mmCIF file of C-alpha atoms in Angstrom:
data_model
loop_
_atom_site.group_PDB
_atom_site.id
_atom_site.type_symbol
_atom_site.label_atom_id
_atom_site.label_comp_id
_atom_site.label_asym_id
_atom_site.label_seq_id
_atom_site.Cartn_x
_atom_site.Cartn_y
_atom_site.Cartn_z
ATOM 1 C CA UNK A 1 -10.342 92.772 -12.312
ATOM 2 C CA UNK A 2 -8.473 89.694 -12.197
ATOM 3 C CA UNK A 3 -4.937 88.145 -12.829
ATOM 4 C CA UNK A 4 -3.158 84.865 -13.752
ATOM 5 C CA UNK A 5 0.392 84.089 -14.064
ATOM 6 C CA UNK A 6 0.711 85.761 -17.043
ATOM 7 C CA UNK A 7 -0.383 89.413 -16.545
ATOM 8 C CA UNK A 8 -1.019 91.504 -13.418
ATOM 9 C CA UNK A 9 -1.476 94.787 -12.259
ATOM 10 C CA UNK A 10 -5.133 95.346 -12.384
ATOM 11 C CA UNK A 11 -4.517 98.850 -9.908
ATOM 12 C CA UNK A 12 -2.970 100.482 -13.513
ATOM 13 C CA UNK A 13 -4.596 98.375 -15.861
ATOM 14 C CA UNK A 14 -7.330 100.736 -17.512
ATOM 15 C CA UNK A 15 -9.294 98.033 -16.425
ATOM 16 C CA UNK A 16 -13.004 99.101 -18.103
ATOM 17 C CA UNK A 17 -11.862 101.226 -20.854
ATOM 18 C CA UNK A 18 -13.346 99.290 -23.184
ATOM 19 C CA UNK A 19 -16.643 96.922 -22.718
ATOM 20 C CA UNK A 20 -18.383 94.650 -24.872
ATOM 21 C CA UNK A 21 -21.116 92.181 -24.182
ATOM 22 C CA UNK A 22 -21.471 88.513 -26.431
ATOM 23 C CA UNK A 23 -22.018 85.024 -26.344
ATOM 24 C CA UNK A 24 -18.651 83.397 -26.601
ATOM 25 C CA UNK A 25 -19.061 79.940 -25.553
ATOM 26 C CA UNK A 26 -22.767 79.361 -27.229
ATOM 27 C CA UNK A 27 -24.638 79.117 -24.350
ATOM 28 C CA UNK A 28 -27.176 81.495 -24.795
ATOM 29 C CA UNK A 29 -25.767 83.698 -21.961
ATOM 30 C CA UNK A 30 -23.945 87.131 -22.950
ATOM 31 C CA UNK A 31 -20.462 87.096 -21.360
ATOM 32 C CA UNK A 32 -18.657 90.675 -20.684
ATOM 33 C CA UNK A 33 -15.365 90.918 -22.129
ATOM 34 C CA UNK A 34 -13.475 94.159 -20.961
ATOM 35 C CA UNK A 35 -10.494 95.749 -22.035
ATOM 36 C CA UNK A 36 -7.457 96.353 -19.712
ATOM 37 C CA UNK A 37 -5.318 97.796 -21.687
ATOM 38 C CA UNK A 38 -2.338 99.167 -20.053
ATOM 39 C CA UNK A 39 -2.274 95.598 -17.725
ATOM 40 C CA UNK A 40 1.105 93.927 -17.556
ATOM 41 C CA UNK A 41 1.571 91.024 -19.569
ATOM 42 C CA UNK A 42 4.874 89.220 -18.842
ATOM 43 C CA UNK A 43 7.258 92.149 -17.432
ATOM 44 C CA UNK A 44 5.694 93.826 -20.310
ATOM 45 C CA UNK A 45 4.388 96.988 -19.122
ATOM 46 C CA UNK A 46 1.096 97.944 -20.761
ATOM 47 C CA UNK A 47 1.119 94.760 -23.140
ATOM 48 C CA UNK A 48 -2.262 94.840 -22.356
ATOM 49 C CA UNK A 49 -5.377 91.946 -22.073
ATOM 50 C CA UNK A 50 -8.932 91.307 -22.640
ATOM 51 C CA UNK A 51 -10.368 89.683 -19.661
ATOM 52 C CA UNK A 52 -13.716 87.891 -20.518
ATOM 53 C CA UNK A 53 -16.350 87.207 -17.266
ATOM 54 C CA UNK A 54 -18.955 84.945 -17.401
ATOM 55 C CA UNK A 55 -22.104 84.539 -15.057
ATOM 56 C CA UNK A 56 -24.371 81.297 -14.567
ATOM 57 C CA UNK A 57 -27.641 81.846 -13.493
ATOM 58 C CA UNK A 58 -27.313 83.115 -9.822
ATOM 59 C CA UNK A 59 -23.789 83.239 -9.280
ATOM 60 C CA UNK A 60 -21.730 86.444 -9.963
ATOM 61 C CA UNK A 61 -19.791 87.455 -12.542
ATOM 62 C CA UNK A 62 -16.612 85.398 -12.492
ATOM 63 C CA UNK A 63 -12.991 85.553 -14.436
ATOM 64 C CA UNK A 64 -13.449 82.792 -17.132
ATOM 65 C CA UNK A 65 -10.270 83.861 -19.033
ATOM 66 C CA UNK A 66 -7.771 86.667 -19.591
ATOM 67 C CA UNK A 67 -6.825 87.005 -23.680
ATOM 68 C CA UNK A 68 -3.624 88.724 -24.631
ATOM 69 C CA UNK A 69 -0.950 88.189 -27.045
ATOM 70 C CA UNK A 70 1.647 85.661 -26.404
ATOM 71 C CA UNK A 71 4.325 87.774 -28.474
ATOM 72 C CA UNK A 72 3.310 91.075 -26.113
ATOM 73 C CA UNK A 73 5.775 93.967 -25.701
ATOM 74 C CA UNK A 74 5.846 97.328 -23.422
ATOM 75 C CA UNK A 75 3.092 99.571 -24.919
ATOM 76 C CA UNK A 76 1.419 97.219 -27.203
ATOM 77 C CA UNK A 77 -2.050 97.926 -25.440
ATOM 78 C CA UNK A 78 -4.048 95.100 -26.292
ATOM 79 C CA UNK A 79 -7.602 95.509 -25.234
ATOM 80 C CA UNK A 80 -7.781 99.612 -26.117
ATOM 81 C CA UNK A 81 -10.646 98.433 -29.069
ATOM 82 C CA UNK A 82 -13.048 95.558 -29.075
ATOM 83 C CA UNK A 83 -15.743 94.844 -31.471
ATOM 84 C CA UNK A 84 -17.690 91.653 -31.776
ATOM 85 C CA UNK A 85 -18.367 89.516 -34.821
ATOM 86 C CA UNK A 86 -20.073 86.856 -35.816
ATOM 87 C CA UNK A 87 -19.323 83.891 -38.576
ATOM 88 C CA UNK A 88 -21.734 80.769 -38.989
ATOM 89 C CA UNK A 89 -23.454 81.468 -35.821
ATOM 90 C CA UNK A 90 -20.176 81.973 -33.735
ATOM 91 C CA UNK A 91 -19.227 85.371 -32.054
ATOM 92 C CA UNK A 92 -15.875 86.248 -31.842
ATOM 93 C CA UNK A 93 -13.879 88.833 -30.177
ATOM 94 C CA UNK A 94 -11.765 91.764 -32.091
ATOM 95 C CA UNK A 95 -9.237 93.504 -30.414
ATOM 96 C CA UNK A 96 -7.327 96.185 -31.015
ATOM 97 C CA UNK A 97 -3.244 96.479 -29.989
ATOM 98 C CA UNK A 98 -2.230 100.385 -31.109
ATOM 99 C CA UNK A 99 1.029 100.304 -29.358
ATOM 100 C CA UNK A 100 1.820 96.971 -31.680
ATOM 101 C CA UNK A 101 -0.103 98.529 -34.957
ATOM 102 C CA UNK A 102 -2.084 95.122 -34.703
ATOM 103 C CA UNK A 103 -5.603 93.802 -34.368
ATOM 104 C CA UNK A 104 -5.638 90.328 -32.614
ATOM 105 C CA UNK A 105 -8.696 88.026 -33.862
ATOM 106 C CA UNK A 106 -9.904 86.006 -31.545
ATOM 107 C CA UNK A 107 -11.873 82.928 -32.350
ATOM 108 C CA UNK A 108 -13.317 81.792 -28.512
ATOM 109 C CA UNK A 109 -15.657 78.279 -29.718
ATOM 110 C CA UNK A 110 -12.653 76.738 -27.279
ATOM 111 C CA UNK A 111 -14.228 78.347 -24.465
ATOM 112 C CA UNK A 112 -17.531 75.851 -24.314
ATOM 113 C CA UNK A 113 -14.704 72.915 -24.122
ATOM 114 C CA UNK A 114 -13.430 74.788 -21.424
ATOM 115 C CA UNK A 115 -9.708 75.508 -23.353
ATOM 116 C CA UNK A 116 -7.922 79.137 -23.063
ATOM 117 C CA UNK A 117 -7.528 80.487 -26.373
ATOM 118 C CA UNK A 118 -4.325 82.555 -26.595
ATOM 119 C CA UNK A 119 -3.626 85.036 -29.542
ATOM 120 C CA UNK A 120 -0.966 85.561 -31.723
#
């Protein structure tokens, strides 16, 4: 799983209960992005995050960044849907927050220059 400052609990998380498989930074290598979404954000129990792992060439699979909404409350379950899009050659992550009756839209072309996107 994985953690930052911002969200923990990966033991409760749902860690895997949703998967999805693009390239988010443009580097012609597919990056998983999975769904965790009853993971802590905050104090906020089940705020939930996306957590997106990259791999380059040999090396495993490692934590590139953890998405989730800066605004997150108990329940909001961020990361229960994700679907993939794609806009002038750029994939994007959609996720879904049930608990918050929102869908967070995340546009990740920050990730090549190596900045976190966060989502409101």
């Amino acid at each position: 799983c994985g953690s930052d400052s911002s969200v923990t609990g990966c033991d409760s998380s749902d860690f895997g209960a949703t998967l999805e498989v693009a390239d988010l930074d443009g580097d012609g290598d597919g990056e998983v992005i999975v769904g965790a979404p009853r993971m802590k954000v905050r104090d906020a129990d089940s705020g939930g995050a996306v957590l997106v792992y990259d791999a380059e060439g040999d090396r495993p699979f490692l934590l590139s960044d953890v998405l989730f909404l800066s605004s997150a409350e108990e329940g909001d379950r961020l990361g229960s849907s994700l679907a993939i899009g794609r806009t002038g050659g750029q994939e994007f992550v959609i996720a879904g927050a049930p608990g918050n009756e929102k869908t967070a839209l995340m546009f990740c072309s920050s990730f090549s220059s190596g900045l976190a996107p966060r989502c409101d």
